[in-house]
Coordinates of C-alpha atoms in Angstrom, one line a residue:
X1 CA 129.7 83.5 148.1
X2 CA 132.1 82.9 151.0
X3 CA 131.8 79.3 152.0
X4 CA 131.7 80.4 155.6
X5 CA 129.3 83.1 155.3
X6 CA 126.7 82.9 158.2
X7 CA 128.5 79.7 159.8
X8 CA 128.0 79.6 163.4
X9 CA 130.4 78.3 166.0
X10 CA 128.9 78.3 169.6
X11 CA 131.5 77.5 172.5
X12 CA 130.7 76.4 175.7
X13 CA 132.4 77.4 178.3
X14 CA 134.3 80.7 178.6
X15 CA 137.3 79.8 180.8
X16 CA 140.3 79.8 179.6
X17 CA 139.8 77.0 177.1
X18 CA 136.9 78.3 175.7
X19 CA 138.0 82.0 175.4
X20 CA 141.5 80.6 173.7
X21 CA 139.5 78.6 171.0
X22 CA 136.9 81.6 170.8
X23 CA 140.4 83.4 169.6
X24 CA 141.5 81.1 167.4
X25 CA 139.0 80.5 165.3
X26 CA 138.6 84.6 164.9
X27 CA 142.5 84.7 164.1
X28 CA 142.3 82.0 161.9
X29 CA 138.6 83.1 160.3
X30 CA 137.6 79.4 160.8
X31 CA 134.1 80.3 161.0
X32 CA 132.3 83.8 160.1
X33 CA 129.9 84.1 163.6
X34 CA 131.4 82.8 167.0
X35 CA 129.6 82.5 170.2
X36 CA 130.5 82.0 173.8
X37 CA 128.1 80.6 176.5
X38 CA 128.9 80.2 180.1
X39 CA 126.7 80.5 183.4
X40 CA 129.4 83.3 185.0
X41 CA 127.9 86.1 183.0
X42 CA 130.5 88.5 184.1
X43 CA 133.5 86.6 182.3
X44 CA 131.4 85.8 179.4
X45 CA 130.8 89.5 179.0
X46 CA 134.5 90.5 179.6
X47 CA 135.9 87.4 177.6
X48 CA 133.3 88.8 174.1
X49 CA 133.9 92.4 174.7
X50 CA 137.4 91.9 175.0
X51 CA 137.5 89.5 171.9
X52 CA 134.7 91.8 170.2
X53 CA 137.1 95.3 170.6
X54 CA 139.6 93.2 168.2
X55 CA 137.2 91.4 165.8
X56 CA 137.8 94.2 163.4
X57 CA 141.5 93.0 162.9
X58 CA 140.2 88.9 162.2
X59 CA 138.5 87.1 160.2
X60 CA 135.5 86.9 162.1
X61 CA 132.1 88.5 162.2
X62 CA 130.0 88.6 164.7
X63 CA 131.1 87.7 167.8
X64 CA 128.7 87.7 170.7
X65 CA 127.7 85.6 174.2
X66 CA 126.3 85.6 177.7
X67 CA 125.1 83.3 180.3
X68 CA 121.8 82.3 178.2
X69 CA 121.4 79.3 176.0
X70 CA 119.8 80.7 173.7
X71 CA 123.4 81.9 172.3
X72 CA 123.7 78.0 170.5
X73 CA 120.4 78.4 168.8
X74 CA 121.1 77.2 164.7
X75 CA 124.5 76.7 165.4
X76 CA 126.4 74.9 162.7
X77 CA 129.5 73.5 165.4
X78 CA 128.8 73.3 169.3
X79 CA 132.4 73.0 171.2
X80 CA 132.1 72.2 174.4
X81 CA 134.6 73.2 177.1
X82 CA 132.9 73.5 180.1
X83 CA 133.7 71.2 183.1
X84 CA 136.0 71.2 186.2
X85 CA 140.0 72.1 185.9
X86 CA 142.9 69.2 186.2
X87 CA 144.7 70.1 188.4
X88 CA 148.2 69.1 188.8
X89 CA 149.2 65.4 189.9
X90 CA 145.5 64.7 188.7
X91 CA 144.9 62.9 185.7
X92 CA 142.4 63.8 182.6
X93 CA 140.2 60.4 184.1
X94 CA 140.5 61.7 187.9
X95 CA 137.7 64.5 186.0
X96 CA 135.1 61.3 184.6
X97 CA 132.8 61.5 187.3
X98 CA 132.1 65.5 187.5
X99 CA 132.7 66.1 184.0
X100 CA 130.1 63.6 182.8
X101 CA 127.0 64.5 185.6
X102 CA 127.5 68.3 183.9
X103 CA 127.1 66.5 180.3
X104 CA 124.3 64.6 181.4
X105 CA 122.1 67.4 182.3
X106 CA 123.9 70.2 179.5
X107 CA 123.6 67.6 176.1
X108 CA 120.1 67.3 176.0
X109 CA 120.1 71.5 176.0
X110 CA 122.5 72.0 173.7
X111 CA 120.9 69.6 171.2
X112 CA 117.4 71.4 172.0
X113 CA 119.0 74.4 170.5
X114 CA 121.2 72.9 167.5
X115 CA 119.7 69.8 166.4
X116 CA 121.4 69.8 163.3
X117 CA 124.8 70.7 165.1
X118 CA 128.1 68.9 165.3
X119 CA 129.2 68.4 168.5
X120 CA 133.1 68.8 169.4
X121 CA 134.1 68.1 172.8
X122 CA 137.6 69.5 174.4
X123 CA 136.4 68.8 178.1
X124 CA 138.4 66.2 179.5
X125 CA 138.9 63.1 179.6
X126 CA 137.4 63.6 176.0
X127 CA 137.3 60.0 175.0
X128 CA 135.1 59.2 177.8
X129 CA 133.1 62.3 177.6
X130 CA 132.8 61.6 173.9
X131 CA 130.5 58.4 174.8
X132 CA 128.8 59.7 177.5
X133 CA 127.8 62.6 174.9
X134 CA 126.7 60.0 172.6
X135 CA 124.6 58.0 174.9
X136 CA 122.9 60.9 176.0
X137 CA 122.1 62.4 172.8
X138 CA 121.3 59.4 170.8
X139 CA 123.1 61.0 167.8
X140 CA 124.9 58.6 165.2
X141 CA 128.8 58.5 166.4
X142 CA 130.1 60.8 163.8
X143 CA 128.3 63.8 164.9
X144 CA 130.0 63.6 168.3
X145 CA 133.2 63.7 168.9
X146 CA 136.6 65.1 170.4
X147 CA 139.7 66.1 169.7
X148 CA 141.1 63.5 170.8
X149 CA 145.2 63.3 169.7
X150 CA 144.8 65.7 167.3
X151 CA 147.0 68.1 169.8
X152 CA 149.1 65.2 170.7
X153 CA 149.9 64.6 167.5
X154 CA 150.7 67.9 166.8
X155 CA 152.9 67.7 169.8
X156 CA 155.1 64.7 168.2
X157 CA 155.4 66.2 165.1
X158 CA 156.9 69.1 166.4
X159 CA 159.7 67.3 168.7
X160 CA 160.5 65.0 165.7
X161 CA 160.7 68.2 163.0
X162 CA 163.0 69.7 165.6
X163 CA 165.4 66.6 165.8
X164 CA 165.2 65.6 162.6
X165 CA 165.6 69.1 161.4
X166 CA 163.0 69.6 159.0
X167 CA 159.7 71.7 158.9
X168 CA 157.0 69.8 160.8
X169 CA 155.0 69.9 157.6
X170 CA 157.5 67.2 156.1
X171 CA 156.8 64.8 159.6
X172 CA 154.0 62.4 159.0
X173 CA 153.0 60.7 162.2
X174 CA 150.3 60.0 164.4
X175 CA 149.5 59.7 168.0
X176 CA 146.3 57.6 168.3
X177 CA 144.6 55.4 171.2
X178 CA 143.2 57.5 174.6
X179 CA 144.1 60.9 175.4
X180 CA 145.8 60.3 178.3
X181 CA 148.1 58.2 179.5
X182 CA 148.0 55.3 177.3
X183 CA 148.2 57.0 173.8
X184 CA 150.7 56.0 171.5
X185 CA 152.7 56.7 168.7
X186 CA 152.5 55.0 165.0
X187 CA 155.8 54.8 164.4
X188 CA 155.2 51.4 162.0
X189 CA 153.5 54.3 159.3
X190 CA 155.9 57.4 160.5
X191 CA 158.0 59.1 157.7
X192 CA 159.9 62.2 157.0
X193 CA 158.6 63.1 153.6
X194 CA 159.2 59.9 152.0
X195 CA 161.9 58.0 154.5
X196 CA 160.6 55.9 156.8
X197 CA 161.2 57.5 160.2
X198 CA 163.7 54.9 162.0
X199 CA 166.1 55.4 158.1
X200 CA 166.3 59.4 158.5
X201 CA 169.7 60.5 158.8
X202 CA 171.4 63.5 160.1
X203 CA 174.9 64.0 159.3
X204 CA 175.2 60.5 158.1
X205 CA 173.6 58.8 161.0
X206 CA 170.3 57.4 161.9
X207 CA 169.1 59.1 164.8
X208 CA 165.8 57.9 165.8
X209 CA 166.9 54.8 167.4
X210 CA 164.2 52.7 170.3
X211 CA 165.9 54.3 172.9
X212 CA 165.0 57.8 171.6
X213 CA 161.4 56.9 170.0
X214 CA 160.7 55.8 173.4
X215 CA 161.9 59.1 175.0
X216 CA 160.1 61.2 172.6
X217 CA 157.1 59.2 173.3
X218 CA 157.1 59.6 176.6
X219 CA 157.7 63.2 176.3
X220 CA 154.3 64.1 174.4
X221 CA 152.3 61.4 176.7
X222 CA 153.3 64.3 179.5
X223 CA 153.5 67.5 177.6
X224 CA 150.3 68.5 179.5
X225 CA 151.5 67.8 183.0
X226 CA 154.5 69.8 182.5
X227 CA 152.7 72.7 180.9
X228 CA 149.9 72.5 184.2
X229 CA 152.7 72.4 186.4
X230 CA 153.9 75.5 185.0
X231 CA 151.2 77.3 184.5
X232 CA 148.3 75.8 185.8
X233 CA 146.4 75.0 182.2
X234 CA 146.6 74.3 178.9
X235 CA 144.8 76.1 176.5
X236 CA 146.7 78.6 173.2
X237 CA 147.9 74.8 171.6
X238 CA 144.3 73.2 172.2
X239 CA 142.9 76.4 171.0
X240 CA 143.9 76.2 167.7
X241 CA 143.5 72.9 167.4
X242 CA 139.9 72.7 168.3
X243 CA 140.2 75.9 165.7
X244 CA 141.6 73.2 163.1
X245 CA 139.4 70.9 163.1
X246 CA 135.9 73.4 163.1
X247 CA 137.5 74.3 159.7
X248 CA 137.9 70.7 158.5
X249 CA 134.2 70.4 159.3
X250 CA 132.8 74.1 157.8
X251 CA 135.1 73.9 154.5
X252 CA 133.6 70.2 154.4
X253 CA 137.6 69.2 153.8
X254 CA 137.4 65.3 154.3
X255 CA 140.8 66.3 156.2
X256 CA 142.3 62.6 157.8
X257 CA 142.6 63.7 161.7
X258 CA 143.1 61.5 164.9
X259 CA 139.7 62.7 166.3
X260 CA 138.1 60.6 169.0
X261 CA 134.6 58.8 167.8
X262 CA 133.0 56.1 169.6
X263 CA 134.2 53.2 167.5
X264 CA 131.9 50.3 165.7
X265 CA 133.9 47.5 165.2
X266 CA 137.3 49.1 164.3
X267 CA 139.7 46.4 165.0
X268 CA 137.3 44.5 167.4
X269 CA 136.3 47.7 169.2
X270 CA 132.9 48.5 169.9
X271 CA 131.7 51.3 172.1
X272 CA 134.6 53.1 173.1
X273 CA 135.5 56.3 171.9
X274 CA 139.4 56.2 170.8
X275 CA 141.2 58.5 168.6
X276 CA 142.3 56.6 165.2
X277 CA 142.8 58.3 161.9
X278 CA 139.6 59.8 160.6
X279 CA 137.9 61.4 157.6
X280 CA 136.5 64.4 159.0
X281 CA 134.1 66.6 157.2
X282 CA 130.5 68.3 156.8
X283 CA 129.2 64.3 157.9
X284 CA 131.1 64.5 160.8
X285 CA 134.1 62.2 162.2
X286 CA 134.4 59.0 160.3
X287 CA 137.1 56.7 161.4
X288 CA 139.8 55.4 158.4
X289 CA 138.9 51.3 158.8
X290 CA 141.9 50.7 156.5
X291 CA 144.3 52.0 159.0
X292 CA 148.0 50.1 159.1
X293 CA 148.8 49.1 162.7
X294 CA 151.9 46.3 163.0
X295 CA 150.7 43.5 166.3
X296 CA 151.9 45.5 168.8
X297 CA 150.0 48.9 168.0
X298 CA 146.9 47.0 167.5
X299 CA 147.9 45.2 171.3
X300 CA 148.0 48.7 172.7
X301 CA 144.6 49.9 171.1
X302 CA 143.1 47.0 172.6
X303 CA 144.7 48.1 175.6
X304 CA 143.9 51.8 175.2
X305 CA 140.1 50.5 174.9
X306 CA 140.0 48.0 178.2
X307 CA 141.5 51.1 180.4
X308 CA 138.7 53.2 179.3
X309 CA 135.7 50.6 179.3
X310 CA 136.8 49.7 183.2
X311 CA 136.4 53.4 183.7
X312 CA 133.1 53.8 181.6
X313 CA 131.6 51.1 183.8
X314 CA 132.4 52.4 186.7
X315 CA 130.3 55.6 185.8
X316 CA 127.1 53.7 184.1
X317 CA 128.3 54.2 180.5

């Protein structure tokens, strides 16, 4: 028997977001029966009938939706999407206050519906969302969580592969903290295969000097902006990997991914949801406690984690 046979996805949120992870996880056959809920019934109904007229050519089932809730009944994943736009020149924590009164009143719903559910957020700021959802559902950490740097991971990988010239399958590194504008790289652990990222040479010289770790960096921290400024969203890259990480929970992979989860005393951390390296799976989102960070990664987590408990004060969480 197929492993994903009657697995349910339910997405919240048809926008652009939702419809572009609604088509991933079809494309990529991540889950056998996906569902799209959002309260504009008339793009719900174009987004699945347009979706729908192609299913025959994916890996995908059924594929239905509409503006009632009873769409996330026994779902096995709930991803939700739904919340307002950044715009551009605003940043993902400018969204905290209106993106977390719509959790507060659609959590409890959702849960209603799929009790037994894991619940992946994309809405941002995710890491904040992420404990706001938490608090509101009551539901341990590891059933809750976001994508966290799981894009903006992907996102480094692919500028190193391209300067190192390799495939970005051979770049191991991670981008962990907040998603948002204090996320960093591990470049203490980051290899090419298995050469440690600053010895990598091409053409007989080591390229990935400070200067340029710090530009590449930099780079990923504002790949977003520079996509919204272009074309006013984000959403084929975060797509797929909200598409990635649905599989990692269905095929029960215990796949290592930098997934935010409100952290219990990782490094000193309590009660902030942060992206770290964790063991995702059937169970959920558990975070990797034996992470390697050198002092100064483990000074910017702490960091990461004070920016976003001023802002979780300031809405009540």
């Amino acid at each position: 028997m197929n492993a994903l046979e009657n697995k349910t996805v339910a997405i919240i949120g048809a926008g652009s977001v939702g419809a572009s992870t609604a088509y991933a996880v079809m494309i990529r056959g991540s889950a056998m029966n996906v569902r799209l809920y959002d309260i504009d019934a008339a793009r719900v109904e174009a987004e699945v009938l347009d979706l729908a007229h192609g299913s025959q050519f994916t890996g995908a089932g059924e594929v239905s939706g509409s503006n009632d809730l009873r769409e996330v009944e026994g779902a096995d994943v709930v991803v939700i999407t739904a919340g307002a736009k950044q715009h551009p020149g605003q940043t993902r924590l400018d969204l905290a206050a209106t993106n977390v009164d719509i959790l507060r009143s659609l959590m409890p719903q959702l849960l209603e519906r799929a009790p037994q559910a894991i619940f992946l957020l994309v809405t941002n700021p995710c890491d904040v969302l992420t404990t706001a959802a938490q608090q509101i559902s009551g539901l341990p950490a590891q059933r809750v969580f976001s994508t966290g740097t799981v894009l903006d991971t992907a996102r480094l990988r692919w500028l190193l592969a391209q300067q190192a010239k390799v495939s970005r399958q051979s770049v191991h590194a991670q981008i962990i903290g907040e998603h948002g504008d204090t996320e960093f790289p591990l470049w203490s652990s980051a290899s090419i295969g298995a050469t440690p990222l600053a010895e990598w040479e091409v053409g007989g010289e080591q390229i990935f000097t400070s200067e340029r770790l710090n530009s590449v960096a930099d780079e990923v921290r504002n790949a977003a902006y520079h996509v919204i400024r272009g074309k006013g969203a984000t959403n084929y890259a975060i797509g797929l990997s909200a598409a990635r990480i649905i599989e990692a929970v269905l095929h029960d992979e215990h796949a290592v991914l930098p997934v935010s989860t409100v952290l219990r005393g990782f490094r000193g951390i309590d009660g902030v949801a942060l992206s770290v390296p964790s063991v995702v799976s059937r169970r959920g989102a558990e975070p990797v406690l034996t992470t390697s960070l050198s002092e100064s990664e483990a000074d910017l987590l702490q960091q990461s984690a004070a920016g976003l408990r001023h802002v979780q004060k300031s809405l009540g969480l």
